[in-house]
Amino acid sequence: MNSFRLAFYTLAAIIITACNQTDKTSKENPTDNPNEEINLDSSLLKETEKCFLAFVGKDSAFLSLKKNGEAISGDLIYQFYEKDNNKGSLKGTLNGDTLILDYTFQSEGTTSTRPLKFLITKNRIYEIYGANKAEEGKGFIFDPADCKTL
């Protein structure tokens, strides 16, 4: 388990560094609006698996999604600093720009299911908490990541 954590954090640090370099380039383009909704035919969600990473302080999350017709499936892993982690599977649908999913996960030896919502924008996926989307430093905001490196 410790080697998994070490590998996860090492890969996450590499991806953060790569993502930060991409962010610098995208900020230079004033026409790139990160809050702009994506065209659902774009490459963010297609028939192939897409992966995303998010970081809040010392906590991190990995999200993989695959679209199959109208259905969305995938995996989600939350890595919480000095707390129990949880990982599980996602199943649901895409309704406009919102993913509506059921998250079935393992935590502390117990299997649980809870509903999750995510807002998809042009470059990011925001976890929705109640009626509010995640904000920088206050919730998970997922950036695209290479599935092969994770």
Coordinates of C-alpha atoms in Angstrom, one line a residue:
M1 CA 0.0 0.0 0.0
N2 CA 2.8 2.4 0.8
S3 CA 4.5 1.7 -2.5
F4 CA 1.2 2.5 -4.2
R5 CA 1.0 5.8 -2.4
L6 CA 4.6 6.7 -3.2
A7 CA 4.0 5.9 -6.9
F8 CA 0.7 7.8 -7.0
Y9 CA 2.3 11.0 -5.4
T10 CA 5.4 10.8 -7.6
L11 CA 3.2 10.6 -10.7
A12 CA 0.9 13.3 -9.4
A13 CA 3.9 15.6 -8.9
I14 CA 5.1 15.0 -12.4
I15 CA 1.7 15.7 -13.8
I16 CA 1.2 18.8 -11.8
T17 CA 4.5 20.2 -13.1
A18 CA 3.4 19.4 -16.7
C19 CA -0.1 20.8 -16.1
N20 CA 1.4 24.0 -14.6
Q21 CA 3.4 24.5 -17.8
T22 CA 0.3 24.1 -19.9
D23 CA -1.7 26.5 -17.7
K24 CA 0.9 29.2 -18.3
T25 CA 0.5 28.9 -22.0
S26 CA -3.3 28.9 -21.9
K27 CA -3.4 32.0 -19.7
E28 CA -1.5 33.9 -22.4
N29 CA -4.4 33.4 -24.8
P30 CA -7.1 35.9 -23.8
T31 CA -9.8 34.2 -25.9
D32 CA -9.5 31.0 -23.9
N33 CA -12.3 31.3 -21.3
P34 CA -12.0 28.4 -18.7
N35 CA -15.7 28.9 -17.7
E36 CA -16.9 28.4 -21.3
E37 CA -19.0 25.3 -21.6
I38 CA -17.6 22.6 -23.9
N39 CA -19.1 21.4 -27.1
L40 CA -20.1 17.9 -26.1
D41 CA -18.6 16.7 -29.4
S42 CA -15.2 17.9 -28.2
S43 CA -12.4 15.6 -27.0
L44 CA -13.0 16.1 -23.3
L45 CA -15.5 13.1 -23.2
K46 CA -15.6 10.7 -26.0
E47 CA -15.8 6.9 -26.4
T48 CA -12.3 6.5 -25.1
E49 CA -11.2 6.7 -21.5
K50 CA -10.3 10.2 -20.3
C51 CA -8.4 10.9 -17.0
F52 CA -8.3 13.9 -14.7
L53 CA -6.4 14.9 -11.6
A54 CA -7.4 17.3 -8.8
F55 CA -5.5 18.7 -5.8
V56 CA -6.7 20.6 -2.8
G57 CA -3.9 21.2 -0.3
K58 CA -2.5 17.8 0.5
D59 CA -5.5 16.0 -0.7
S60 CA -5.8 14.6 -4.3
A61 CA -8.3 12.9 -6.5
F62 CA -8.0 10.8 -9.7
L63 CA -11.0 10.6 -12.0
S64 CA -11.3 8.4 -15.1
L65 CA -14.4 8.6 -17.4
K66 CA -15.6 6.8 -20.4
K67 CA -18.6 7.7 -22.5
N68 CA -20.5 4.8 -24.1
G69 CA -23.5 6.2 -26.0
E70 CA -25.5 8.1 -23.4
A71 CA -23.9 6.2 -20.4
I72 CA -20.9 7.4 -18.5
S73 CA -18.8 5.1 -16.4
G74 CA -15.4 5.3 -14.7
D75 CA -13.4 5.3 -11.5
L76 CA -12.7 7.8 -8.8
I77 CA -10.0 7.7 -6.1
Y78 CA -9.8 10.2 -3.3
Q79 CA -6.5 10.4 -1.5
F80 CA -7.0 12.4 1.7
Y81 CA -4.0 13.5 3.8
E82 CA -3.9 11.7 7.2
K83 CA -7.5 10.4 6.6
D84 CA -9.0 7.3 5.2
N85 CA -8.9 7.2 1.4
N86 CA -11.7 5.8 -0.8
K87 CA -11.9 4.5 -4.3
G88 CA -14.7 3.2 -6.4
S89 CA -16.6 3.1 -9.6
L90 CA -18.9 5.6 -11.3
K91 CA -22.0 5.1 -13.4
G92 CA -24.4 7.7 -14.7
T93 CA -25.3 10.1 -17.4
L94 CA -24.4 13.4 -19.0
N95 CA -27.2 15.9 -18.8
G96 CA -26.2 19.0 -20.7
D97 CA -22.9 20.1 -19.1
T98 CA -23.5 18.2 -15.9
L99 CA -22.4 14.6 -15.1
I100 CA -24.9 12.9 -12.7
L101 CA -23.3 9.8 -11.3
D102 CA -23.6 7.2 -8.6
Y103 CA -20.3 6.6 -6.8
T104 CA -19.9 3.1 -5.3
F105 CA -16.8 3.0 -3.2
Q106 CA -14.8 1.3 -0.5
S107 CA -13.8 3.1 2.7
E108 CA -12.8 1.7 6.0
G109 CA -13.8 -1.8 4.8
T110 CA -17.4 -0.8 4.0
T111 CA -19.0 -0.5 0.6
S112 CA -21.2 2.6 0.2
T113 CA -22.9 4.5 -2.7
R114 CA -23.6 8.2 -2.9
P115 CA -24.6 10.5 -5.7
L116 CA -22.1 12.9 -7.3
K117 CA -22.4 15.7 -9.7
F118 CA -19.7 17.3 -11.8
L119 CA -19.9 20.4 -14.0
I120 CA -17.9 20.1 -17.3
T121 CA -16.4 23.3 -18.8
K122 CA -14.0 23.7 -21.7
N123 CA -10.8 22.7 -19.8
R124 CA -11.9 21.4 -16.4
I125 CA -14.4 19.3 -14.5
Y126 CA -15.7 20.9 -11.2
E127 CA -17.1 18.7 -8.4
I128 CA -20.5 20.1 -7.4
Y129 CA -21.3 20.3 -3.7
G130 CA -25.0 20.9 -3.1
A131 CA -25.8 23.8 -5.4
N132 CA -22.3 25.1 -5.6
K133 CA -19.4 24.1 -7.8
A134 CA -15.9 23.7 -6.4
E135 CA -13.7 26.8 -6.1
E136 CA -9.9 27.0 -6.1
G137 CA -8.7 25.7 -2.7
K138 CA -12.3 24.7 -1.7
G139 CA -13.1 21.6 -3.5
F140 CA -11.9 19.3 -6.3
I141 CA -11.3 20.9 -9.7
F142 CA -10.1 18.3 -12.2
D143 CA -7.6 19.0 -15.0
P144 CA -7.0 16.6 -17.9
A145 CA -4.2 14.0 -17.2
D146 CA -2.6 11.3 -19.3
C147 CA -4.2 7.9 -18.3
K148 CA -1.0 6.1 -19.4
T149 CA 1.1 7.8 -16.7
L150 CA -1.2 7.0 -13.8

